[in-house]
Short mmCIF file of C-alpha atoms in Angstrom, two decimals:
data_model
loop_
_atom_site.label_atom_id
_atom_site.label_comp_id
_atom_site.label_asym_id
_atom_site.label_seq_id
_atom_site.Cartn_x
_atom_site.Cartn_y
_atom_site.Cartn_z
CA UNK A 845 -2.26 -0.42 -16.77
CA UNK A 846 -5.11 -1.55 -14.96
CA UNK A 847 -7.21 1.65 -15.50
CA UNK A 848 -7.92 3.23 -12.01
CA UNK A 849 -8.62 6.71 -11.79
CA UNK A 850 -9.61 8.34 -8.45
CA UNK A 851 -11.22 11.50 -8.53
CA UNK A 852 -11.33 14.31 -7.84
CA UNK A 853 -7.76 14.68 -7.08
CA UNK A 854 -7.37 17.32 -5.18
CA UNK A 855 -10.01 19.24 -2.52
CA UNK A 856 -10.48 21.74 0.07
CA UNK A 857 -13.90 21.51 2.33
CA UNK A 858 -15.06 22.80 5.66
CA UNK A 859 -15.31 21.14 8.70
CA UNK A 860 -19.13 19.41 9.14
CA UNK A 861 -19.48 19.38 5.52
CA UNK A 862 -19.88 15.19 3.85
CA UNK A 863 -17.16 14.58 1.14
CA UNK A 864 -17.16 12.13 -1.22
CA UNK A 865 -14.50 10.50 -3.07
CA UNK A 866 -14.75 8.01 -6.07
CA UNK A 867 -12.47 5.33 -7.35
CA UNK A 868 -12.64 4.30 -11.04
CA UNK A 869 -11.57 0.92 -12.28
CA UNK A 870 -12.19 -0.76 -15.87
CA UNK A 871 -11.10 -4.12 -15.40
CA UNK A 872 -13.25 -5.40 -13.51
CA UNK A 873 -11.10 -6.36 -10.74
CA UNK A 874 -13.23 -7.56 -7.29
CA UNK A 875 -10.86 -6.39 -4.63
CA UNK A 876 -10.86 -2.60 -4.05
CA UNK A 877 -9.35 -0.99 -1.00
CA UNK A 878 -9.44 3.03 0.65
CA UNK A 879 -6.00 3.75 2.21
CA UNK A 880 -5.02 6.98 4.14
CA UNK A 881 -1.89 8.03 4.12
CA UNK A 882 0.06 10.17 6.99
CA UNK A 883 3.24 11.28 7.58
CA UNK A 884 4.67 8.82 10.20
CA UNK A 885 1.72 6.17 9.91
CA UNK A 886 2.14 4.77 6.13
CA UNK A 887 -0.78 3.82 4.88
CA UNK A 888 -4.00 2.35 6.83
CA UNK A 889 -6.34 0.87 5.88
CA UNK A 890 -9.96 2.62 5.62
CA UNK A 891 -12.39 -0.17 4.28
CA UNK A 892 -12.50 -2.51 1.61
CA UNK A 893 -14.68 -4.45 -0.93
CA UNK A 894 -14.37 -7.96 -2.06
CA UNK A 895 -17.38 -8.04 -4.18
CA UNK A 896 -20.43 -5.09 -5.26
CA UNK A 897 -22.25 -4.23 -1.82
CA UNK A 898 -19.76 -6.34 0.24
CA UNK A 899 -17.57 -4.42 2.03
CA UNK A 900 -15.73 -4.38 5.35
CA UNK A 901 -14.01 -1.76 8.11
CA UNK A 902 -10.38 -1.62 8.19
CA UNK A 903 -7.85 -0.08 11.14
CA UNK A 904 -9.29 3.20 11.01
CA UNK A 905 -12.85 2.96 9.47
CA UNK A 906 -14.25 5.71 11.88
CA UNK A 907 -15.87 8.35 10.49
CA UNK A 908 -15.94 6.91 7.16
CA UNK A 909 -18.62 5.00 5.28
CA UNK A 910 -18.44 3.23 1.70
CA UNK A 911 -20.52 1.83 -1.15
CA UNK A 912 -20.03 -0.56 -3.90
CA UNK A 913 -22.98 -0.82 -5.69
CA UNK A 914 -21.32 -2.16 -9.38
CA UNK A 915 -17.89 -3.10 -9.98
CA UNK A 916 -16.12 -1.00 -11.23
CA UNK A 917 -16.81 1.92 -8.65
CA UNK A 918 -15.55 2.25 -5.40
CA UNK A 919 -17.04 5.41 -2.99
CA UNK A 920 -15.55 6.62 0.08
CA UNK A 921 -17.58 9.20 2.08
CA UNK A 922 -16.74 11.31 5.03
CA UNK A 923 -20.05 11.45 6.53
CA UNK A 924 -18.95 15.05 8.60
CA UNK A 925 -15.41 16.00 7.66
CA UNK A 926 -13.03 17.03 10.76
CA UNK A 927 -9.60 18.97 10.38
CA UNK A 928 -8.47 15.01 10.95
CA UNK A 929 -9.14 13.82 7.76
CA UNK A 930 -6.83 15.88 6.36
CA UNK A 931 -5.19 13.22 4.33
CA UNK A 932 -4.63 11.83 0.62
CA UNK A 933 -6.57 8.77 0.12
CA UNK A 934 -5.64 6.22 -2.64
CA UNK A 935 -7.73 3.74 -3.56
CA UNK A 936 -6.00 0.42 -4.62
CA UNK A 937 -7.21 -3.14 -6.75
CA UNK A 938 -5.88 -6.30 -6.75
CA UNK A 939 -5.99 -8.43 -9.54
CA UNK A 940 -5.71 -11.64 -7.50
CA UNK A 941 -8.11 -14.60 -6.67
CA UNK A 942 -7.58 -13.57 -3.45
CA UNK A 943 -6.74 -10.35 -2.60
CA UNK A 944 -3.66 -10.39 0.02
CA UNK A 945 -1.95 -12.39 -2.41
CA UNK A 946 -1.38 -10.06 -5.22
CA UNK A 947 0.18 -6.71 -5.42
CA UNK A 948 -2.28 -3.74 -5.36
CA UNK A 949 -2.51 -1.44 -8.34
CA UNK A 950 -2.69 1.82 -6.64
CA UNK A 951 -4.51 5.19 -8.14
CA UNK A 952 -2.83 8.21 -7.96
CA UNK A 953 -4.35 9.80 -5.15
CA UNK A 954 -6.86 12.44 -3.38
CA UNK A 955 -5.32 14.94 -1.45
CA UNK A 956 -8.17 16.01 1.30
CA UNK A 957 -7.90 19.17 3.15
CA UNK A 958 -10.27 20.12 5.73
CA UNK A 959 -10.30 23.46 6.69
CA UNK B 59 -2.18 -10.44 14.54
CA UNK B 60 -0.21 -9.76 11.98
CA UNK B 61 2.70 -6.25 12.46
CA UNK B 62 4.68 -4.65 9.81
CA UNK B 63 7.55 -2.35 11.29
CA UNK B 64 10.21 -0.30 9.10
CA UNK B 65 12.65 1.02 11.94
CA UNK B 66 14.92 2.93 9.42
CA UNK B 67 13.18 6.24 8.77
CA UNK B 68 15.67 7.82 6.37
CA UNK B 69 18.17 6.77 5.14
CA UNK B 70 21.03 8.51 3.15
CA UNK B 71 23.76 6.95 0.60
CA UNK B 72 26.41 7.72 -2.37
CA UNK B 73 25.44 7.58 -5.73
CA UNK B 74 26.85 3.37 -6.57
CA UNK B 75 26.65 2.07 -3.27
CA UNK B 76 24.25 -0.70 -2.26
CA UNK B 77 21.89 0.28 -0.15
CA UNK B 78 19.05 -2.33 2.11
CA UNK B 79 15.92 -1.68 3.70
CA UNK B 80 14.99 -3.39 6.74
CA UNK B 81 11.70 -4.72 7.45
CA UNK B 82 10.26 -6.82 9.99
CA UNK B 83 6.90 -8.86 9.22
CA UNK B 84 5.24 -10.85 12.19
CA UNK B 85 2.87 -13.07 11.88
CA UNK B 86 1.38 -16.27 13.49
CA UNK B 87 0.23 -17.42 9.60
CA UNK B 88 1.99 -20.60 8.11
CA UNK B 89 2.06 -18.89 4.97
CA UNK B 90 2.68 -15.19 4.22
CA UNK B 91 2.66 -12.72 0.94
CA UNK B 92 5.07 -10.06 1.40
CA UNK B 93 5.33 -6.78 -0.70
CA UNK B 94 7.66 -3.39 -1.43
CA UNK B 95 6.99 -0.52 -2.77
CA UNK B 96 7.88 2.64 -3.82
CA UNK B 97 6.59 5.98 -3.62
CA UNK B 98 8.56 8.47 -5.59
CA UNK B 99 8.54 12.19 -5.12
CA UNK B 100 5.94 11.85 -7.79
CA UNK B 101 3.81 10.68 -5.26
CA UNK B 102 2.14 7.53 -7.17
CA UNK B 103 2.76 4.03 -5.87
CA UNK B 104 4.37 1.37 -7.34
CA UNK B 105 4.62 -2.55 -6.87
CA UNK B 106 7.70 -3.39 -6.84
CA UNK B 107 7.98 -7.19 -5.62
CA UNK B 108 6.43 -9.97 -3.56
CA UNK B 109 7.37 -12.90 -2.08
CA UNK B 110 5.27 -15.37 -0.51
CA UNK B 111 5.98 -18.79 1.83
CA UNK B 112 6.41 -21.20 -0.88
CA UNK B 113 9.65 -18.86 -2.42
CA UNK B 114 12.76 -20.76 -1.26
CA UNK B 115 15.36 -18.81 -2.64
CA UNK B 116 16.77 -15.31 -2.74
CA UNK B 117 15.51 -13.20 -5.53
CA UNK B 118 17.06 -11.17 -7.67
CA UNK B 119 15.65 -8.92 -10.37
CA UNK B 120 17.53 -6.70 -11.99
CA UNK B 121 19.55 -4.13 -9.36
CA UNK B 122 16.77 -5.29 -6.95
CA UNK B 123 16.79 -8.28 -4.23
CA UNK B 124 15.12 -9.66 -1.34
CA UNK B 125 14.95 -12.40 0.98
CA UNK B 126 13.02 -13.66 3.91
CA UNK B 127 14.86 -14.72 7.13
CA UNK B 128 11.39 -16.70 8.97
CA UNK B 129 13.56 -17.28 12.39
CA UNK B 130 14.08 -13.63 12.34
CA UNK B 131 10.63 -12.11 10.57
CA UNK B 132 12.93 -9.92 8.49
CA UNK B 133 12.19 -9.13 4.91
CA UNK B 134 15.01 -6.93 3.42
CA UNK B 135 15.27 -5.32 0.46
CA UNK B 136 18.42 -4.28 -1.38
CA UNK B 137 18.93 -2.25 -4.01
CA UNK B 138 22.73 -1.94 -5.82
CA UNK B 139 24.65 0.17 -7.34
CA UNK B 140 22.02 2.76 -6.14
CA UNK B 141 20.97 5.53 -8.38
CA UNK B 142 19.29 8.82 -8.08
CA UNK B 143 16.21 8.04 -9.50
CA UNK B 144 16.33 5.45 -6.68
CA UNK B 145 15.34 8.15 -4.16
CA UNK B 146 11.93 7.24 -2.73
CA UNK B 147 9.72 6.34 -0.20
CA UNK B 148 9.77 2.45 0.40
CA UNK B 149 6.85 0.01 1.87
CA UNK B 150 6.88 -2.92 2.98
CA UNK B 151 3.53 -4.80 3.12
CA UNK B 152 2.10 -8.26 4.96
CA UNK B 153 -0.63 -9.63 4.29
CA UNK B 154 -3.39 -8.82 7.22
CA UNK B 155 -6.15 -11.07 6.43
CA UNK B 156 -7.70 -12.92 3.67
CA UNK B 157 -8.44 -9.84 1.64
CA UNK B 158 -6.05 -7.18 2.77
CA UNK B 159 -2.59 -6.18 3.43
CA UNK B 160 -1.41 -4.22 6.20
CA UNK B 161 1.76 -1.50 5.57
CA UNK B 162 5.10 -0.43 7.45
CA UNK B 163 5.42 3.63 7.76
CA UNK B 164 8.05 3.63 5.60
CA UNK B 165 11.60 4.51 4.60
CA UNK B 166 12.96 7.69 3.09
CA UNK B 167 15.76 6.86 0.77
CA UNK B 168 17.86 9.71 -0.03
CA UNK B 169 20.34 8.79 -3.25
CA UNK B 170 23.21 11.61 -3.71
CA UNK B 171 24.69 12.34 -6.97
#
């Protein structure tokens, strides 16, 4: 498919401690997104990238930075994890021109605990 | 701005009978790109179709269809002569800017054998 890979997939970390998660992708793709999903929320939106080193917040970017700095990977940090980010991120490409008019390709997920 | 709501939680059916997922998609935008998708106990995510503004008809793939009602903002999603394998997690997904979709929370589908 189109070759995402988000690692690592699963991990436990303290509260205060920085995480950092990475998104894979091989094809090059310029739209990459950070989702978290909840039980009873879906999935937000964390931030996204439509290009390497452009980047924007989404609905619930707080407590989260990102970086792009080539293509084909996409890093989410939680600059000082709380028990709130509990959570399993997936990072997601779209392999539009524009991309809210394609469907994502989704990786298969982090599951975050903060303990 | 642009809402996504799924009001069906869960939602239970027989093994064979046709089963559709509501979802409501409002937007002020002329033109729209609308999504499902289904999350499996698996976990993974899949695409399963879009539609966007310029699809007139009703669409049909397989034991899947959907169709866009603009008066009413409802994109539905039904799935026939349901199936087991059928039991998921369904999005729905509008698009919520130039570069980014926004999701419902969701709707448990529980197929019994």
């Amino acid at each position: 498919d189109a070759g995402i890979t988000q690692s690592p997939r699963h991990k436990v970390t303290e509260t205060g401690t920085p995480v950092t998660l990475r998104c894979h992708q091989t094809e090059n793709h310029r739209y990459m997104y950070w989702y978290r999903q909840d039980p009873g929320h879906g999935l937000r939106l964390i931030h996204y990238s439509y290009g390497v080193k452009d980047t924007d917040k989404g609905e619930v970017s707080d407590g989260y930075s990102v970086s792009r700095s080539k293509t084909e990977d996409f890093l989410l940090t939680l600059e000082s994890a709380t028990s709130s980010q509990t959570s399993v991120y997936f990072c997601a490409i779209s392999k539009g021109g524009q991309g809210a008019n394609y469907g994502y390709t989704f990786g298969s997920g982090t599951r975050l605990t903060v303990v | 701005a642009q809402k996504v709501t799924q009001a069906q939680t869960e939602i239970s059916v027989v093994e064979k009978e046709d089963v559709t997922l509501d979802c409501v998609y409002e937007t002020r935008d002329t033109t729209y790109y609308l999504f499902w998708y289904k999350q499996p106990p698996s976990g993974e995510l899949v695409f399963l179709i879009r539609r966007n503004s310029f699809d007139e008809q009703n669409e049909i793939s397989g034991r899947y269809s959907w169709n866009f009602q603009k008066s009413t903002s409802s994109f539905n999603f039904t799935i026939t002569a349901s199936q087991v394998v059928d039991s998921a997690v369904y999005f729905c997904a509008g698009r919520g800017g130039t570069y980014k979709y926004i999701f419902g929370t969701g709707t448990r589908l529980k197929v019994l054998a």
